[in-house]
């Protein structure tokens, strides 16, 4: 089998191709022939040793994959050979064959191709966690999404739209804002050319019920100030690099709350909960309420380029690796 590894922590250029033996299967695991892998912002952090998970080099990054089950462990009852699946890993999916616990592997609809499937788990799983589990978003509420043209962001836009919310998407270029509209945003703010807080005041004069934040920084600070009575600010990530300081006085005055979500950890603490969300999300996909956007597909061997492309901020939607 082949995989992309880092031998020591570093940037995307440190990723190298390695040919190695296939891992041994365990009783409760399945072996998957990997077709595609979703690339995530977190991959850029884990290879630098700057993510919550700090695996020791050598290791492969990669949180998600799609493929076909080619072997099942002796005690696995839930999966069979030839099942078309997605899988979630703490790291290690940048490869063309993987052994992983069956409980972190979920079936996909017959009409979902492998590229779309690989784009799905982290982006839509996290978006669902933010909007449904934590945000409890209701019809006609206002939902503001920061970093809305990224993988998680566009998934949030689509799910919020499917829930009947008034969806405001904030992103860093007019082209990205246009993409957000195509995916269901009612209105958009370009936070690189507009004065964010002024535009937001016009679009949501009564405040925002739910903010989903992927970027942090000053935009997040302004978004917290815009929360309505009992509004919620969901903390997903800090792609902009600056962790916002949550002003406790603002939360008090609006009886509002700031809530963190580490979605990936649920996959290991509570896999059935993740399975339930995927069932709901796959139904929404089959009903054509979700239309995953693929930004660009790279070969597995080009994983370093793929990560640099992600960091260049010129992408919308998901970046995917093709492993065969
Ligand atoms: N908590 C969790 O469980 C969880 C799960 C998944 C992801 N995350 C986090 O959520 C964030 C977004 O993830 P993603 O997969 O959606 O990433 P992505 O597809 O790369 O999108 C990130 C967005 O952030 C914006 N951005 C602002 N400053 C940036 C910078 N300096 N470098 C790169 N992008 C920047 C970009 O949009 P503009 O150019 O329009 O600003 C980009 O579209 C990341 O911080 C990630 O680690 C957290």
XYZ file of C-alpha atoms and ligand atoms in Angstrom:
372
model
C 0.000 0.000 0.000
C 1.033 3.647 -0.291
C 0.557 6.577 2.041
C 1.692 10.166 2.460
C 3.630 10.720 5.687
C 5.618 13.342 7.549
C 8.875 12.147 9.102
C 9.090 15.260 11.250
C 6.661 18.103 11.973
C 6.626 20.739 9.234
C 4.657 22.417 6.447
C 2.952 20.812 3.425
C 6.353 20.341 1.705
C 7.332 17.800 4.407
C 4.770 15.281 3.136
C 6.416 12.383 1.288
C 5.150 9.212 -0.375
C 5.881 5.916 1.381
C 5.299 2.360 0.142
C 4.668 0.066 3.102
C 3.064 -3.232 4.158
C -0.700 -3.346 4.663
C -1.713 -3.114 8.342
C -2.955 -6.251 10.139
C -6.716 -6.374 10.610
C -8.201 -6.523 14.143
C -11.348 -8.354 15.281
C -13.518 -5.223 15.412
C -12.004 -3.470 12.387
C -12.563 -3.362 8.648
C -10.068 -2.977 5.829
C -11.011 -0.358 3.243
C -9.672 0.208 -0.256
C -9.552 3.992 -0.117
C -10.839 5.816 -3.208
C -10.825 9.426 -2.021
C -9.774 11.482 0.967
C -11.171 14.839 2.140
C -8.532 17.497 2.855
C -9.143 19.639 5.938
C -7.683 22.776 7.489
C -6.833 20.617 10.518
C -4.425 18.572 8.337
C -2.281 21.695 7.907
C -2.055 21.982 11.698
C -1.495 18.318 12.585
C 1.540 17.997 10.292
C 3.087 21.005 12.071
C 2.365 19.478 15.496
C -0.041 22.360 16.229
C -3.347 20.494 16.475
C -5.224 19.027 19.454
C -4.000 15.586 18.284
C -0.176 15.379 18.248
C 0.754 12.019 16.735
C 4.463 11.240 16.768
C 6.160 11.245 13.334
C 6.252 9.307 11.136
C 2.505 9.480 10.570
C -0.093 10.279 7.899
C -2.528 13.134 8.348
C -6.153 12.797 7.231
C -9.490 12.754 9.062
C -11.844 11.261 6.472
C -12.085 8.962 3.488
C -14.413 7.094 1.153
C -13.931 3.627 -0.310
C -14.955 -0.026 -0.382
C -14.724 -2.574 2.433
C -12.381 -5.361 1.279
C -12.027 -7.354 4.546
C -13.950 -7.507 7.820
C -12.644 -8.436 11.276
C -13.919 -11.678 12.872
C -16.314 -9.942 15.276
C -17.730 -7.322 12.899
C -21.458 -7.781 12.303
C -22.311 -4.353 10.882
C -20.317 -4.358 7.639
C -19.586 -6.733 4.782
C -17.172 -6.972 1.878
C -18.035 -4.582 -1.006
C -19.916 -2.125 1.240
C -19.428 1.434 -0.048
C -18.478 3.525 2.957
C -17.073 6.671 4.531
C -14.735 6.569 7.511
C -13.577 9.009 10.186
C -10.083 8.844 11.666
C -8.129 10.862 14.253
C -5.415 10.999 11.576
C -3.977 8.637 8.962
C -6.394 8.665 6.002
C -3.863 9.959 3.409
C -3.375 6.443 1.993
C -4.856 3.973 -0.488
C -5.668 1.252 2.079
C -6.617 1.556 5.729
C -7.718 -0.603 8.657
C -10.084 1.189 11.001
C -12.634 0.382 13.749
C -15.946 -0.679 12.170
C -17.787 1.714 14.516
C -16.175 4.690 12.738
C -17.245 3.467 9.280
C -20.652 4.368 7.805
C -22.464 3.253 4.648
C -23.225 5.728 1.857
C -26.185 5.906 -0.555
C -25.800 4.006 -3.841
C -26.054 7.189 -5.886
C -23.323 9.029 -3.953
C -19.998 8.934 -5.848
C -16.767 8.441 -3.893
C -15.469 12.000 -4.411
C -18.675 13.480 -3.010
C -18.615 10.925 -0.189
C -15.065 11.882 0.842
C -16.130 15.535 1.024
C -18.975 14.730 3.373
C -18.020 13.483 6.885
C -16.100 16.352 8.507
C -17.804 19.257 6.723
C -21.413 18.104 7.033
C -20.922 16.268 10.333
C -19.449 19.384 11.954
C -22.042 21.669 10.379
C -24.852 19.426 11.651
C -23.297 19.343 15.125
C -23.109 23.147 15.161
C -26.581 23.853 13.772
C -28.638 20.984 15.155
C -27.000 19.631 18.334
C -25.550 22.861 19.703
C -27.419 25.651 17.919
C -30.894 24.032 17.908
C -31.679 26.310 14.954
C -35.383 27.001 14.360
C -37.280 27.997 11.225
C -37.186 31.772 10.518
C -34.320 32.385 12.968
C -31.292 34.290 11.679
C -28.081 32.282 11.291
C -24.751 33.973 10.539
C -21.890 31.838 9.201
C -18.297 33.139 9.261
C -15.861 31.532 6.798
C -18.952 30.462 4.893
C -17.267 29.468 1.624
C -14.991 26.851 3.227
C -15.779 23.155 3.601
C -17.621 23.438 6.929
C -18.992 26.872 6.012
C -20.836 25.859 2.837
C -22.245 22.799 4.603
C -23.562 25.157 7.324
C -25.142 27.390 4.674
C -26.972 24.434 3.111
C -28.165 22.931 6.401
C -29.300 26.299 7.816
C -31.178 26.911 4.572
C -32.776 23.457 4.755
C -33.913 24.278 8.328
C -35.720 27.352 6.976
C -33.454 29.937 8.612
C -32.622 33.403 7.335
C -29.011 32.592 6.418
C -26.291 35.251 6.263
C -22.996 34.005 4.837
C -19.791 35.955 5.459
C -16.725 35.277 3.308
C -13.599 36.972 1.979
C -14.383 37.691 -1.694
C -17.344 38.542 -3.924
C -16.846 35.278 -5.819
C -17.028 33.306 -2.569
C -20.134 35.254 -1.522
C -21.724 34.367 -4.881
C -20.994 30.675 -4.258
C -22.638 30.954 -0.824
C -25.759 32.364 -2.482
C -25.780 29.463 -4.964
C -25.786 27.116 -1.951
C -28.751 28.813 -0.281
C -27.549 31.922 1.602
C -30.245 34.605 1.738
C -27.645 37.362 1.962
C -23.875 37.713 2.156
C -21.160 39.963 3.578
C -17.691 40.256 2.067
C -15.661 40.914 5.229
C -12.614 41.996 3.227
C -14.350 44.868 1.411
C -17.319 45.803 3.629
C -17.396 47.152 7.173
C -18.659 43.930 8.672
C -20.573 45.314 11.649
C -22.368 47.965 9.522
C -23.439 45.441 6.884
C -24.554 43.006 9.563
C -26.619 45.678 11.330
C -28.458 46.350 8.045
C -29.099 42.667 7.359
C -30.072 41.708 10.928
C -31.323 44.843 12.748
C -32.833 42.718 15.556
C -29.663 40.690 16.033
C -28.561 37.176 15.143
C -29.963 34.047 16.833
C -27.086 31.762 15.888
C -23.496 32.472 14.836
C -21.271 29.668 13.548
C -17.638 30.760 13.629
C -14.888 29.068 11.638
C -12.410 31.963 11.540
C -12.133 33.896 14.834
C -10.488 37.339 14.926
C -12.240 40.701 14.791
C -15.104 39.443 12.650
C -15.959 37.022 15.439
C -15.736 39.846 18.015
C -18.293 41.854 16.006
C -20.502 38.801 15.523
C -20.667 38.216 19.306
C -21.848 41.803 19.746
C -24.659 41.138 17.243
C -26.219 38.238 19.202
C -29.937 38.599 19.901
C -31.669 37.718 23.191
C -30.658 34.113 24.075
C -28.528 33.986 20.937
C -25.800 31.353 20.563
C -22.216 31.695 19.353
C -20.795 28.338 18.264
C -17.001 28.107 18.238
C -15.754 25.788 15.475
C -12.284 27.020 14.571
C -9.801 29.844 14.179
C -8.768 29.619 10.526
C -7.880 33.335 10.588
C -5.313 32.570 13.292
C -6.658 34.800 16.105
C -8.642 33.274 18.970
C -11.444 35.676 19.963
C -11.789 36.787 23.587
C -15.425 36.200 24.551
C -16.770 39.281 26.427
C -18.700 37.866 29.416
C -20.634 41.144 29.838
C -22.122 40.803 26.344
C -23.289 37.275 27.076
C -24.861 38.394 30.336
C -26.720 41.336 28.799
C -28.341 39.182 26.116
C -28.719 35.980 28.166
C -26.720 34.520 25.284
C -24.157 31.724 25.232
C -20.847 30.799 23.634
C -20.518 27.072 23.002
C -17.504 25.103 21.766
C -17.812 22.098 19.462
C -15.042 19.527 18.934
C -17.013 17.374 16.511
C -14.246 14.891 15.701
C -14.073 13.808 19.335
C -17.719 12.670 19.251
C -16.705 10.091 16.653
C -14.659 8.355 19.353
C -16.765 9.165 22.426
C -20.177 8.516 20.878
C -20.001 6.856 17.406
C -23.778 6.035 17.352
C -24.567 9.772 17.648
C -22.405 10.410 14.587
C -24.168 7.525 12.808
C -27.582 9.079 13.580
C -26.461 12.440 12.161
C -25.127 10.799 9.003
C -28.449 8.977 8.519
C -30.275 12.320 8.685
C -27.710 14.028 6.471
C -27.766 11.239 3.871
C -31.568 11.554 3.722
C -31.184 15.306 3.158
C -28.641 14.505 0.428
C -31.049 12.072 -1.256
C -33.759 14.752 -1.064
C -31.304 17.043 -2.908
C -31.203 19.540 -0.034
C -27.425 19.152 0.190
C -25.118 19.619 -2.805
C -21.498 19.179 -1.673
C -19.190 21.475 -3.611
C -15.875 20.039 -4.721
C -13.225 22.741 -5.160
C -10.413 20.701 -6.680
C -9.204 17.086 -6.849
C -5.502 16.251 -6.436
C -3.674 12.914 -6.612
C -2.648 11.362 -3.275
C 0.995 12.060 -4.193
C 0.107 15.767 -4.558
C -1.152 16.083 -0.967
C 1.392 18.834 -0.187
C 0.128 20.914 -3.138
C -3.439 20.291 -2.018
C -2.653 21.678 1.458
C -0.896 24.710 -0.023
C -3.923 25.317 -2.240
C -6.153 25.214 0.848
C -3.871 27.671 2.654
C -3.879 30.036 -0.360
C -7.587 30.763 0.377
C -8.387 30.645 -3.337
C -10.615 27.617 -2.898
C -14.341 27.253 -2.287
C -15.829 23.987 -1.032
C -13.800 20.835 -0.402
C -10.407 19.767 -1.668
C -10.152 16.034 -2.360
C -7.336 13.520 -2.896
C -7.706 10.693 -5.375
C -5.916 7.577 -4.105
C -5.998 5.058 -6.987
N -14.397 22.101 15.927
C -14.448 21.130 15.060
O -14.893 20.012 15.351
C -13.991 21.396 13.660
C -14.290 20.527 12.596
C -13.890 20.872 11.315
C -13.175 22.043 11.081
N -12.856 22.833 12.146
C -12.137 24.095 11.968
O -12.980 24.973 11.250
C -12.189 25.847 10.451
C -12.660 25.744 9.008
O -12.441 24.435 8.517
P -12.738 24.086 6.990
O -12.458 22.652 6.809
O -14.051 24.639 6.598
O -11.586 24.922 6.285
P -11.510 25.559 4.816
O -12.340 24.807 3.865
O -10.066 25.765 4.542
O -12.208 26.975 5.037
C -11.699 27.884 5.947
C -12.183 29.263 5.573
O -11.601 30.155 6.502
C -11.299 31.378 5.868
N -10.007 31.867 6.336
C -9.849 33.004 7.027
N -8.569 33.180 7.315
C -7.884 32.161 6.770
C -6.512 31.814 6.726
N -5.590 32.581 7.304
N -6.157 30.674 6.086
C -7.078 29.889 5.514
N -8.418 30.177 5.525
C -8.804 31.307 6.156
C -11.295 31.125 4.367
O -12.340 31.894 3.810
P -12.175 33.407 3.391
O -10.990 33.511 2.472
O -13.475 33.630 2.731
O -12.016 34.177 4.678
C -11.705 29.659 4.190
O -12.769 29.507 3.272
C -10.741 25.423 10.668
O -10.177 26.244 11.673
C -10.857 24.004 11.161
O -9.755 23.593 11.943
C -13.255 22.529 13.411
